[in-house]
């Protein structure tokens, strides 16, 4: 099945000029969700993965399903102030201003292999911050998996320049 055909586009959301790629229409399609999870996971067959890290909020849905499929644990990468125990954080740039993502400081152990998961990569700023966090915690990022790539925004190259292998399932040009 063609994953791209079940991703809905909402023009001018959340603001004028943005073509919002809405993955909820893929999630609500049983075949679409199953296909996306299977296609994201199969390249990592035979690769040692100790945990999946998923980025808030849409990366939680996909990352949770992938962790289950791989029979490994899941680490939430959350926006600042949402995690209850001691955290480490990393700042990243937004279009206007900055934000911070955090993980629990005991979520990843030295030497663990981590697969990073999110729904979409745009500028790559969020993924870059998550990779820095995982590395600071002692983890090795063995791959970064996304359903959607917005290639015009350069995120894939940014993450690959950090030495991380990137897997994406479809591209939307012109964002
Ligand atoms: O590559 P980037 O330019 O960093 O953008 C990609 C990020 O933006 C979206 O999340 P958003 O920050 O909108 O949060 P949400 O999932 O909580 O809505 C998306 O789910 C990625 O996490
Ligand atoms: N165009 C877009 N659609 C959905 N999520 C996004 N995150 C950043 N850009 C996006």
Coordinates of C-alpha atoms and ligand atoms in Angstrom, one line a residue:
X1 CA 0.0 0.0 0.0
X2 CA 1.1 3.6 -0.7
X3 CA 1.5 5.2 2.7
X4 CA 1.5 8.7 1.2
X5 CA -2.1 8.4 -0.1
X6 CA -3.5 8.0 3.5
X7 CA -1.7 11.1 4.9
X8 CA -4.1 14.1 4.8
X9 CA -2.8 17.6 4.0
X10 CA -4.4 20.6 5.7
X11 CA -3.5 23.9 4.0
X12 CA -2.8 26.9 6.2
X13 CA -2.6 25.0 9.5
X14 CA -1.5 26.0 12.1
X15 CA -0.9 29.3 10.3
X16 CA -1.1 30.7 6.8
X17 CA 1.3 29.2 4.2
X18 CA 1.9 25.9 6.1
X19 CA 0.8 22.7 4.4
X20 CA 0.2 20.5 7.5
X21 CA 0.8 16.8 6.9
X22 CA -1.7 15.1 9.2
X23 CA -0.6 11.6 10.1
X24 CA -3.8 10.9 12.1
X25 CA -5.5 9.6 8.9
X26 CA -2.7 7.1 8.6
X27 CA -3.1 6.0 12.2
X28 CA -6.8 5.4 11.9
X29 CA -6.3 3.2 8.9
X30 CA -5.5 -0.4 10.2
X31 CA -3.5 -1.4 7.0
X32 CA -1.8 2.0 6.9
X33 CA -0.6 1.9 10.5
X34 CA 0.5 -1.7 10.3
X35 CA 2.4 -1.1 7.0
X36 CA 4.1 2.0 8.3
X37 CA 5.3 0.2 11.5
X38 CA 6.5 -2.8 9.5
X39 CA 8.3 -0.6 6.9
X40 CA 10.0 1.4 9.6
X41 CA 11.2 -1.6 11.5
X42 CA 12.4 -4.1 8.9
X43 CA 15.7 -2.4 8.0
X44 CA 16.7 -2.8 11.7
X45 CA 16.3 -6.6 11.7
X46 CA 19.6 -8.0 12.9
X47 CA 20.7 -4.6 14.5
X48 CA 21.0 -4.6 18.3
X49 CA 18.5 -2.1 19.6
X50 CA 18.1 -1.8 23.3
X51 CA 15.4 1.0 23.4
X52 CA 13.2 3.1 21.2
X53 CA 13.1 6.9 21.9
X54 CA 10.0 8.6 20.6
X55 CA 9.6 12.4 20.3
X56 CA 6.5 14.1 21.8
X57 CA 3.7 13.9 20.8
X58 CA 3.3 12.1 17.5
X59 CA 6.5 10.1 18.0
X60 CA 4.9 8.4 21.1
X61 CA 2.3 6.6 19.0
X62 CA 4.7 5.3 16.4
X63 CA 7.6 4.7 18.8
X64 CA 5.4 2.8 21.2
X65 CA 4.3 0.5 18.4
X66 CA 7.8 0.0 17.2
X67 CA 9.2 -0.7 20.7
X68 CA 6.4 -3.4 21.1
X69 CA 7.3 -4.9 17.7
X70 CA 11.0 -5.0 18.6
X71 CA 10.3 -6.3 22.2
X72 CA 12.3 -3.4 23.7
X73 CA 11.6 -0.6 26.1
X74 CA 10.5 3.0 25.2
X75 CA 11.9 6.3 26.3
X76 CA 9.7 9.5 25.9
X77 CA 11.5 12.6 24.7
X78 CA 9.3 15.3 26.1
X79 CA 8.8 19.0 25.9
X80 CA 10.2 20.9 28.9
X81 CA 8.5 20.5 32.3
X82 CA 6.4 17.3 31.5
X83 CA 8.7 14.6 33.0
X84 CA 8.3 14.0 36.8
X85 CA 11.8 12.8 37.8
X86 CA 15.3 14.4 37.3
X87 CA 15.9 15.3 33.6
X88 CA 18.5 16.4 31.2
X89 CA 17.5 18.9 28.5
X90 CA 18.6 20.2 25.2
X91 CA 17.5 23.5 23.5
X92 CA 16.6 23.7 19.9
X93 CA 15.5 26.5 17.5
X94 CA 11.9 27.1 16.4
X95 CA 10.9 29.4 13.7
X96 CA 10.5 32.1 16.3
X97 CA 12.5 31.5 19.5
X98 CA 13.6 28.3 21.1
X99 CA 12.2 25.2 22.9
X100 CA 13.7 22.5 25.1
X101 CA 13.3 18.7 25.0
X102 CA 14.0 16.5 27.9
X103 CA 14.5 12.9 28.9
X104 CA 14.8 11.4 32.4
X105 CA 18.4 11.3 33.3
X106 CA 18.2 7.6 34.1
X107 CA 16.2 6.6 31.0
X108 CA 19.2 5.5 29.0
X109 CA 22.2 3.5 30.2
X110 CA 25.8 3.9 29.0
X111 CA 26.4 1.8 25.9
X112 CA 22.7 1.3 25.0
X113 CA 21.7 1.3 21.3
X114 CA 18.8 3.6 20.7
X115 CA 16.4 3.9 17.7
X116 CA 14.9 7.4 17.5
X117 CA 11.4 7.7 16.1
X118 CA 9.1 10.5 15.1
X119 CA 6.3 11.0 12.6
X120 CA 8.0 13.7 10.5
X121 CA 11.3 15.4 10.0
X122 CA 11.2 19.0 8.8
X123 CA 14.2 21.2 9.8
X124 CA 15.6 18.4 11.9
X125 CA 16.0 20.7 14.9
X126 CA 13.9 18.5 17.2
X127 CA 15.7 15.3 16.1
X128 CA 19.1 16.9 16.5
X129 CA 18.3 17.9 20.1
X130 CA 17.0 14.4 20.8
X131 CA 20.2 12.9 19.4
X132 CA 22.4 15.2 21.5
X133 CA 20.4 14.2 24.6
X134 CA 20.7 10.5 23.9
X135 CA 24.4 10.8 23.4
X136 CA 24.9 12.9 26.6
X137 CA 23.1 10.1 28.4
X138 CA 25.6 7.6 27.0
X139 CA 23.5 6.0 24.3
X140 CA 24.4 5.3 20.7
X141 CA 21.8 6.4 18.1
X142 CA 21.7 3.5 15.7
X143 CA 19.1 5.0 13.5
X144 CA 16.4 7.7 13.2
X145 CA 13.1 6.6 11.6
X146 CA 10.3 8.9 10.4
X147 CA 7.2 8.3 8.3
X148 CA 7.3 11.7 6.6
X149 CA 10.3 13.7 5.2
X150 CA 9.9 17.4 4.1
X151 CA 13.1 17.4 2.0
X152 CA 13.0 21.1 1.2
X153 CA 13.6 21.9 4.9
X154 CA 16.9 19.9 5.1
X155 CA 16.3 17.9 8.2
X156 CA 17.5 14.6 6.8
X157 CA 20.9 16.0 5.8
X158 CA 21.2 17.7 9.2
X159 CA 20.7 14.4 11.0
X160 CA 22.9 12.4 8.6
X161 CA 25.7 15.0 9.2
X162 CA 25.6 13.9 12.8
X163 CA 26.5 10.4 11.7
X164 CA 23.0 9.0 12.1
X165 CA 21.4 6.8 9.5
X166 CA 17.9 8.1 8.6
X167 CA 14.9 6.1 7.4
X168 CA 11.8 7.8 6.0
X169 CA 8.8 6.3 4.1
X170 CA 7.6 9.2 2.0
X171 CA 8.4 12.8 1.0
X172 CA 6.3 15.9 0.5
X173 CA 8.0 18.5 -1.6
X174 CA 7.4 22.2 -1.4
X175 CA 7.2 22.8 2.4
Ligands
LIG1 O1 12.2 18.8 12.1 P1 11.6 19.9 12.9 O2 11.6 21.2 12.2 O3 12.2 20.0 14.3 O4 10.0 19.6 13.1 C1 9.5 18.3 13.3 C2 8.8 18.2 14.6 O5 7.6 19.0 14.5 C3 6.5 18.3 14.8 O6 6.2 18.3 16.2 P2 5.7 19.5 17.0 O7 6.9 20.3 17.5 O8 4.7 20.3 16.1 O9 5.0 18.9 18.3 P3 3.7 17.9 18.5 O10 4.1 16.6 17.9 O11 3.6 17.9 20.0 O12 2.5 18.6 17.8 C4 6.8 16.9 14.4 O13 6.0 15.9 15.0 C5 8.3 16.8 14.8 O14 8.4 16.4 16.2
LIG2 N1 4.3 20.7 7.5 C1 4.2 20.0 8.7 N2 3.2 19.2 8.9 C2 3.1 18.5 10.0 N3 3.9 18.6 11.1 C3 5.0 19.5 10.9 N4 6.0 19.8 11.7 C4 6.8 20.7 11.1 N5 6.3 21.0 9.8 C5 5.1 20.2 9.7

